[in-house]
mmCIF file of C-alpha atoms in Angstrom:
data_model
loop_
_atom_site.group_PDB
_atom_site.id
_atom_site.type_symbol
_atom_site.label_atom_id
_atom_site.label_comp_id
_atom_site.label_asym_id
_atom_site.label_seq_id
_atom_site.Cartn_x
_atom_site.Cartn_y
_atom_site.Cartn_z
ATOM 1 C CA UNK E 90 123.511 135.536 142.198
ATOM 2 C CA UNK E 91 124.880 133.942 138.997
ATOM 3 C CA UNK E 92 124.295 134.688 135.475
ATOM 4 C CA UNK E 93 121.475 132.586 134.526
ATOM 5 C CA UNK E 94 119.730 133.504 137.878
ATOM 6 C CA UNK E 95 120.690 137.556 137.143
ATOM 7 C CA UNK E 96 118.713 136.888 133.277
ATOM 8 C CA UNK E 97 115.723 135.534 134.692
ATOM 9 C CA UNK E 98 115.471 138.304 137.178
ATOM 10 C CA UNK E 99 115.697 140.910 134.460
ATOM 11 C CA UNK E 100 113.286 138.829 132.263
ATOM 12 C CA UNK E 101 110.522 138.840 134.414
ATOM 13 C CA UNK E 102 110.974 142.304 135.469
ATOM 14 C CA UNK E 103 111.050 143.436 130.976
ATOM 15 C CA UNK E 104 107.615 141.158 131.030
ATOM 16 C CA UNK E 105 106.496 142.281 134.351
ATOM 17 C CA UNK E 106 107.017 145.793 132.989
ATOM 18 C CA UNK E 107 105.529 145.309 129.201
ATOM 19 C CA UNK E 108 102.430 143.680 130.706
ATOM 20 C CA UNK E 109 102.225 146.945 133.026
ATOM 21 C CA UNK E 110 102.520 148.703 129.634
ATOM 22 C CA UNK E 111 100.003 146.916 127.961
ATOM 23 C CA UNK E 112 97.329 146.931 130.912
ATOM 24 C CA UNK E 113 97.486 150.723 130.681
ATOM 25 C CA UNK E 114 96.852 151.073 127.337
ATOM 26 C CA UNK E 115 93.957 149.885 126.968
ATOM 27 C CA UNK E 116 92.860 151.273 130.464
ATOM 28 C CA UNK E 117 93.358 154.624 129.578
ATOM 29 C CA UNK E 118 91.160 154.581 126.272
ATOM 30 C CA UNK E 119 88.041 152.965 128.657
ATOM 31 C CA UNK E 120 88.589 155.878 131.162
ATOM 32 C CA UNK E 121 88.564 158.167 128.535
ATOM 33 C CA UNK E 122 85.470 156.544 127.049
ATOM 34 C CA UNK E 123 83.693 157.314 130.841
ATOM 35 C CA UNK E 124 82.910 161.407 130.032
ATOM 36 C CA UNK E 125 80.673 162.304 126.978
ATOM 37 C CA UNK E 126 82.271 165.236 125.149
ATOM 38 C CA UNK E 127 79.773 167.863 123.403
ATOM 39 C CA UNK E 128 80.333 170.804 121.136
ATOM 40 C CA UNK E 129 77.539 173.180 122.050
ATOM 41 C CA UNK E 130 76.358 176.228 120.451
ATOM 42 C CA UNK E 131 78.023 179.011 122.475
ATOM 43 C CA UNK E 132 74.908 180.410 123.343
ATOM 44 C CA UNK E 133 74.145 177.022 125.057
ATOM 45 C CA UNK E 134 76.188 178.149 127.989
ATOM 46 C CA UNK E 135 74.371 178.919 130.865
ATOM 47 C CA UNK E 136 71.283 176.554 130.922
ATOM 48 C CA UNK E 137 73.957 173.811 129.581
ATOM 49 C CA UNK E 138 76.112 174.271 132.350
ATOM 50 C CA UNK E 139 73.364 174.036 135.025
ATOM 51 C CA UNK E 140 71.697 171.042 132.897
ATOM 52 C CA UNK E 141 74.641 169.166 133.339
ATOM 53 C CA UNK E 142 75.318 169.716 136.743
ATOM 54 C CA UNK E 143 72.083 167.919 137.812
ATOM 55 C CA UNK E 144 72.972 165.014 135.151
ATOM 56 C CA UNK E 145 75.858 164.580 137.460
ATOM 57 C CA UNK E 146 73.792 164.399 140.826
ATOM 58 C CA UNK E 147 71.809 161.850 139.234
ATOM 59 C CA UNK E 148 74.235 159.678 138.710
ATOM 60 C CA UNK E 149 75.499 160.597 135.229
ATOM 61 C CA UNK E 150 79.170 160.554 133.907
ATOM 62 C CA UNK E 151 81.363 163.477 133.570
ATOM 63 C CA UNK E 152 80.592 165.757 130.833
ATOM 64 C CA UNK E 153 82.729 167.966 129.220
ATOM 65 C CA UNK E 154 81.415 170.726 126.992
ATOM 66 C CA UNK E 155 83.296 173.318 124.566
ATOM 67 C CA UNK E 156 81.318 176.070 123.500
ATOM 68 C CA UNK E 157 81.786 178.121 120.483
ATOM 69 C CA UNK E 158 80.283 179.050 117.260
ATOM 70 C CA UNK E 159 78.122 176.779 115.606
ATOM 71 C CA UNK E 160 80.327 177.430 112.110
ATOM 72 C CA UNK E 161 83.626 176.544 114.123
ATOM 73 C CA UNK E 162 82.572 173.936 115.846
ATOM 74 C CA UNK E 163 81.286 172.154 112.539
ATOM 75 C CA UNK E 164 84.703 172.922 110.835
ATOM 76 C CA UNK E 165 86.375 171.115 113.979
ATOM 77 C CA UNK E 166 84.163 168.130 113.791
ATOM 78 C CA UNK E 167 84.979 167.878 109.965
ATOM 79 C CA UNK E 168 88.788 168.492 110.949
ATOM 80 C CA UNK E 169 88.390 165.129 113.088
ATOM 81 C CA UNK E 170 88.357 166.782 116.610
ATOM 82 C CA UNK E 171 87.170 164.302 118.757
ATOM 83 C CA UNK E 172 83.675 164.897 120.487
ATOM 84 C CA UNK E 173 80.329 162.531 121.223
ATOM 85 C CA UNK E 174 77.417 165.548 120.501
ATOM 86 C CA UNK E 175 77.152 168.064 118.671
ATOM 87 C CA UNK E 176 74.305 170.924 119.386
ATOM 88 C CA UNK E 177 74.276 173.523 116.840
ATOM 89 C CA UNK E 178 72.071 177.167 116.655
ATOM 90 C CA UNK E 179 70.679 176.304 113.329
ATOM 91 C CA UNK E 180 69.977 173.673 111.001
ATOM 92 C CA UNK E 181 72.263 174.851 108.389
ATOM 93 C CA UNK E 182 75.627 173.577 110.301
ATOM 94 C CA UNK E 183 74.167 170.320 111.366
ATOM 95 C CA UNK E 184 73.434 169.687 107.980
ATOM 96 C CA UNK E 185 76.838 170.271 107.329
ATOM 97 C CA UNK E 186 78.181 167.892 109.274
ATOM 98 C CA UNK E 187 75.676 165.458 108.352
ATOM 99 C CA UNK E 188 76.281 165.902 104.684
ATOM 100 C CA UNK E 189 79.359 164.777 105.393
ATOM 101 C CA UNK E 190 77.997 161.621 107.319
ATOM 102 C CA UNK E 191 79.175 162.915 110.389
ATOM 103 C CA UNK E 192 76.655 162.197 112.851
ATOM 104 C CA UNK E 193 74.392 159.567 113.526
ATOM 105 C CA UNK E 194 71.084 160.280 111.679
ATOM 106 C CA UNK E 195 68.545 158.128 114.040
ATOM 107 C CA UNK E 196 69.537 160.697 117.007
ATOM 108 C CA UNK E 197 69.210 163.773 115.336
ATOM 109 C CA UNK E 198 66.304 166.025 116.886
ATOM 110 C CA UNK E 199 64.890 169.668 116.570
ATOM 111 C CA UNK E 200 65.381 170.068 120.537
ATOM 112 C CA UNK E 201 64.750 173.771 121.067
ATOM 113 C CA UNK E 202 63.782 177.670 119.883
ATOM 114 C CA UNK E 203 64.968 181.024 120.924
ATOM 115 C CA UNK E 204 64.762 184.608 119.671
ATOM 116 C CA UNK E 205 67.005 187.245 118.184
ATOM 117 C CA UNK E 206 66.945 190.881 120.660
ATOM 118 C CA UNK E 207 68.234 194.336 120.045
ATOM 119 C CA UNK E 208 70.424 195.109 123.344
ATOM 120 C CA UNK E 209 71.760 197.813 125.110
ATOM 121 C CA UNK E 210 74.373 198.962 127.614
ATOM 122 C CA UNK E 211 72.054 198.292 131.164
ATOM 123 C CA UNK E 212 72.535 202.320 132.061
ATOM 124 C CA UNK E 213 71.278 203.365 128.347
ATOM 125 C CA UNK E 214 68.717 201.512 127.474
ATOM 126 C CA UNK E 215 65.555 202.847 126.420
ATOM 127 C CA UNK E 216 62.547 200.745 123.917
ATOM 128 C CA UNK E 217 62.865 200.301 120.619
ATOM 129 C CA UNK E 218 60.091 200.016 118.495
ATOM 130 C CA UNK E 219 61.682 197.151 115.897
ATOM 131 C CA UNK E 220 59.438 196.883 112.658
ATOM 132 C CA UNK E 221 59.880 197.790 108.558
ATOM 133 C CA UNK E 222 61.974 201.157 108.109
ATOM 134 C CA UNK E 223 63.070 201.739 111.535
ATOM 135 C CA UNK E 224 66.325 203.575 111.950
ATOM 136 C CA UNK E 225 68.700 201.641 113.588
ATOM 137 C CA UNK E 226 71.405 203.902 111.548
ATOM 138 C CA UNK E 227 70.287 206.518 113.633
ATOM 139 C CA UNK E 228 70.180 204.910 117.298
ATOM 140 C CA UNK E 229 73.358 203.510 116.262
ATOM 141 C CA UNK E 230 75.142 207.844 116.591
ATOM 142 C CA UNK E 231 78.020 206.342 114.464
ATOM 143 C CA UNK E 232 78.666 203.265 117.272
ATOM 144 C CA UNK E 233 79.334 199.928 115.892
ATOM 145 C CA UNK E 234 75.917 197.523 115.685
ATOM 146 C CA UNK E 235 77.802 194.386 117.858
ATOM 147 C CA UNK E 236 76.305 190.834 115.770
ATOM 148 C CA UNK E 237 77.640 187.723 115.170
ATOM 149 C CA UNK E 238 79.598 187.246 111.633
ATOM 150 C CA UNK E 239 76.699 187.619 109.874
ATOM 151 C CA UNK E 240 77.714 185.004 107.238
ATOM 152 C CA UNK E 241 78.483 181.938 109.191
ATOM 153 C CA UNK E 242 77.496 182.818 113.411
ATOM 154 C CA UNK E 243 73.788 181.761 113.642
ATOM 155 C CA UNK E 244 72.880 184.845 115.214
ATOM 156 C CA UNK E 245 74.736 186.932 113.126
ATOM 157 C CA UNK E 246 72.801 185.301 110.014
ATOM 158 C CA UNK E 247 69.446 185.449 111.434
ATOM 159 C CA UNK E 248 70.502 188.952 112.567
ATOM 160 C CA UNK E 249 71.497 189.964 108.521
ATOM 161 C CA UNK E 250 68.061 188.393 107.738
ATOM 162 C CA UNK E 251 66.089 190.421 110.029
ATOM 163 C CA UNK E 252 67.564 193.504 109.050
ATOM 164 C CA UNK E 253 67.414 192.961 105.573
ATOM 165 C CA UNK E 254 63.356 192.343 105.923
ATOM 166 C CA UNK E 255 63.263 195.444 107.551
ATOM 167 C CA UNK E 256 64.767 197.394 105.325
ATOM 168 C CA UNK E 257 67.652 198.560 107.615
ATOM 169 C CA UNK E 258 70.703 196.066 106.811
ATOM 170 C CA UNK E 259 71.833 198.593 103.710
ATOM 171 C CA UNK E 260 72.281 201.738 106.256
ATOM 172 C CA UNK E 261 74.044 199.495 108.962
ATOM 173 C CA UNK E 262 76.095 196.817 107.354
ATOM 174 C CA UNK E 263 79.096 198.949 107.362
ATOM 175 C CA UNK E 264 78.639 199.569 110.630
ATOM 176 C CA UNK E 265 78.575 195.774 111.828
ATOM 177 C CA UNK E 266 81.505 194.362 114.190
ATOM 178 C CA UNK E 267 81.770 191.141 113.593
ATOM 179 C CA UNK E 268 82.525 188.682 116.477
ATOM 180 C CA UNK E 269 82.998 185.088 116.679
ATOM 181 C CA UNK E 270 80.721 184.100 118.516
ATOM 182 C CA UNK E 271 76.916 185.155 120.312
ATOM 183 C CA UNK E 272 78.624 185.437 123.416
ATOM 184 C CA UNK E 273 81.513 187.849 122.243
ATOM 185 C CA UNK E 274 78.735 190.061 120.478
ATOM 186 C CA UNK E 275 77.205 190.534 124.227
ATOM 187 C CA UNK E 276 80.188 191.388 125.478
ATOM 188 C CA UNK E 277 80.626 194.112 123.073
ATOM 189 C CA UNK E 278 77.915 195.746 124.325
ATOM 190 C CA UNK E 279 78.247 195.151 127.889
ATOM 191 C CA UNK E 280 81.505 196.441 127.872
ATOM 192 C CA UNK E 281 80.498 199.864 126.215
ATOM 193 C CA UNK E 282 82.462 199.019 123.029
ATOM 194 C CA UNK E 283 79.506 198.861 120.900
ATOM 195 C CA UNK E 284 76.126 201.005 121.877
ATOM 196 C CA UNK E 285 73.687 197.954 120.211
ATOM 197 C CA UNK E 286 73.714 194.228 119.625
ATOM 198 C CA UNK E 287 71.810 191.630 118.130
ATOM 199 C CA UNK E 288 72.125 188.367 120.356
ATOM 200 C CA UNK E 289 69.774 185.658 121.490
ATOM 201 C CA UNK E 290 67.200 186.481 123.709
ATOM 202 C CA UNK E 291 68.739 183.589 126.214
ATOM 203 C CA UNK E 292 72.516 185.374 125.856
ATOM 204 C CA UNK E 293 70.975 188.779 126.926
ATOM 205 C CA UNK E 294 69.232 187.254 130.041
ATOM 206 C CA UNK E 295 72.602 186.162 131.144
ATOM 207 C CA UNK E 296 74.206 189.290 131.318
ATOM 208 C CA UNK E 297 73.373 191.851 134.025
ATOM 209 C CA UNK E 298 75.457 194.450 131.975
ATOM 210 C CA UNK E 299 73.234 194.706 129.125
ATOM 211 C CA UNK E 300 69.190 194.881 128.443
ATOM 212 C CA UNK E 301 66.698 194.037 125.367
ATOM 213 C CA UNK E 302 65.618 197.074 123.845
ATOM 214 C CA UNK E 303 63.386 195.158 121.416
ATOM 215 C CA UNK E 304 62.759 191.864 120.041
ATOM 216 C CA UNK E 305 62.857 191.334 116.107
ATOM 217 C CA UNK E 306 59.104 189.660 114.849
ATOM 218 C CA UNK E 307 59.338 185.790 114.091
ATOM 219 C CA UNK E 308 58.574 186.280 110.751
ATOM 220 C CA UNK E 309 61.754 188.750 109.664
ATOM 221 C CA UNK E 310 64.204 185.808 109.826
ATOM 222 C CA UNK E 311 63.943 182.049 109.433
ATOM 223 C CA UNK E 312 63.138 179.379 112.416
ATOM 224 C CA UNK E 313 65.984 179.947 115.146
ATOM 225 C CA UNK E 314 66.138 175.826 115.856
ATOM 226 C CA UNK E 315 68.946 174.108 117.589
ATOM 227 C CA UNK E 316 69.215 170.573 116.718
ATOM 228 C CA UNK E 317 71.131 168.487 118.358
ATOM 229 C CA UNK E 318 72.755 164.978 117.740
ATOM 230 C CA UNK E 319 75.149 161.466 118.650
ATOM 231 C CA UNK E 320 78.196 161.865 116.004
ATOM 232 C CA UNK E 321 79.128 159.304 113.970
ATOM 233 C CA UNK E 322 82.722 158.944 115.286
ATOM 234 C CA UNK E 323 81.087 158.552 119.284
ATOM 235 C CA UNK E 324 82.898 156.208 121.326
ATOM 236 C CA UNK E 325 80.704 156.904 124.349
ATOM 237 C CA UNK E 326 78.643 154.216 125.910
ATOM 238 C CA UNK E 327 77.101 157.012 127.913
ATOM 239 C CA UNK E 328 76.122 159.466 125.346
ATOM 240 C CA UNK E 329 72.631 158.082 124.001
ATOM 241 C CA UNK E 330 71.594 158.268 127.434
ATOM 242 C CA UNK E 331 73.059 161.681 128.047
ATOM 243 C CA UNK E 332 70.936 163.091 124.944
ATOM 244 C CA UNK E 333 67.579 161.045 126.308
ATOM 245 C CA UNK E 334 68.344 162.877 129.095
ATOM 246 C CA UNK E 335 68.596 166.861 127.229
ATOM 247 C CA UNK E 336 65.556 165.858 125.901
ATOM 248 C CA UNK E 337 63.199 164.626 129.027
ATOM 249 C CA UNK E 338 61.048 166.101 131.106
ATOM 250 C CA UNK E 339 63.928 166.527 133.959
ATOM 251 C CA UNK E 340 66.265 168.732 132.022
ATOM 252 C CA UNK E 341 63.488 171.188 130.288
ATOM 253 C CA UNK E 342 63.027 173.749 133.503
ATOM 254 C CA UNK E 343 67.142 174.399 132.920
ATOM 255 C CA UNK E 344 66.353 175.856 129.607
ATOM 256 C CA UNK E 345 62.611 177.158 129.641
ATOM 257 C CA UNK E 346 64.332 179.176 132.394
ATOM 258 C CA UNK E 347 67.254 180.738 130.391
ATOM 259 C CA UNK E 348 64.312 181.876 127.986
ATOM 260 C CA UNK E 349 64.799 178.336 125.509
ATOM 261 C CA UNK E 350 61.524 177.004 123.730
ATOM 262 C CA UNK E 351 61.328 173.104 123.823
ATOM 263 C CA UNK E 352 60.195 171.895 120.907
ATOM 264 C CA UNK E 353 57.732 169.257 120.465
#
């Protein structure tokens, strides 16, 4: 082979390469592009989960969910972590983000209700009677009352609120542990590390370990809403028809069953 034959051979193989190069770039972004990303309330979990699985059978694209706090997921989406929904526990963090013109406001939507429970280890539980003056500081022995940070966690502020109506925050707040999340309140409990919780009536369903005790009156705390929402910073062709589907008549039995109001 001589040398002008040798540099054409290594030309074609440098464009033959580059093009290779090239192709995959911008394949990889449109495969990425295929799943819908959402950042879901961690107390979203269960009926989520089994939501999504029958999106899939129907044809839907992959969806990939983190769960967390509402607070810390907000404070992600602000940081620029990439995701195509968010769902938040309250309507204080999606106004957050969309403060900061964060989402997209035509697809935001008051999608569902729940309720805040007293629970209790499974083997200990016995009623509570949960209205003005009742002593939690005194079912609580000198345990730790397992809530949700009661300043930014959802539950843990609609917790604070409750108790505060009632009278009984003052007696208990020193006794609070503070997790990061709904979830890692429950487990608290269920674990025997704490002897009562506060947590969503739909987190307390979904762990054989504990039991509600008693169920805090509507009217002690404000509206538990989760809205829900496209962000602004979506790339997802898929995720407008993702949230039509949350919101239809299909996907409603995943979360009426978890214990979930739909709201109208």
């Amino acid at each position: 082979m001589n040398i002008h034959r040798r540099s054409w051979v290594k030309l074609a193989a440098a464009s033959a390469a580059a093009a290779f190069v090239a192709l995959a770039s911008f394949a990889a972004p449109a495969a990425a592009q295929e799943k819908v990303t959402v950042f879901a309330a961690a107390s979203m979990k269960n009926a989520l989960d089994n939501a999504n699985k029958a999106w899939a059978v129907q044809g839907g694209k992959d969806v990939t969910v983190s769960y967390a706090a509402s607070s810390a997921l907000a404070k992600q989406i602000e940081s620029g972590a990439p995701a195509d929904i968010f769902i938040s526990a309250d309507l204080d963090w999606m106004k957050y983000v969309s403060d900061k013109k964060l989402v997209k406001e035509d697809t935001k939507f008051n999608w569902l209700g729940n309720r805040i429970v007293l629970v209790a280890a499974k083997d200990a539980a016995k009623p509570v009677d949960i209205k003005p003056g009742f002593d939690l500081a005194g079912l609580l022995k000198g345990g730790r009352l397992a809530m949700g940070e009661p300043n930014s966690v959802p539950a843990g502020k609609y917790g604070k609120a409750a108790l505060e109506k009632l009278g009984a925050w003052s007696a208990v707040e020193k006794s609070v542990a503070s997790a990061e999340s709904v979830r890692a309140a429950l487990a608290l409990v269920s674990r025997g590390e704490a002897p009562y919780g506060i947590v969503y009536q739909t987190d307390a369903a979904a762990d054989p370990g504990v039991a509600i005790v008693g169920t805090f009156p509507a009217d002690t705390h404000p509206p538990i809403v989760y809205p829900i929402a496209i962000l602004s910073e979506s790339k997802s062709k898929d995720a407008a028809a993702y949230l039509d589907y949350l919101k239809s008549a299909k996907a409603a039995p995943f979360f009426e069953k978890e214990g979930f109001t739909i709201l109208k």
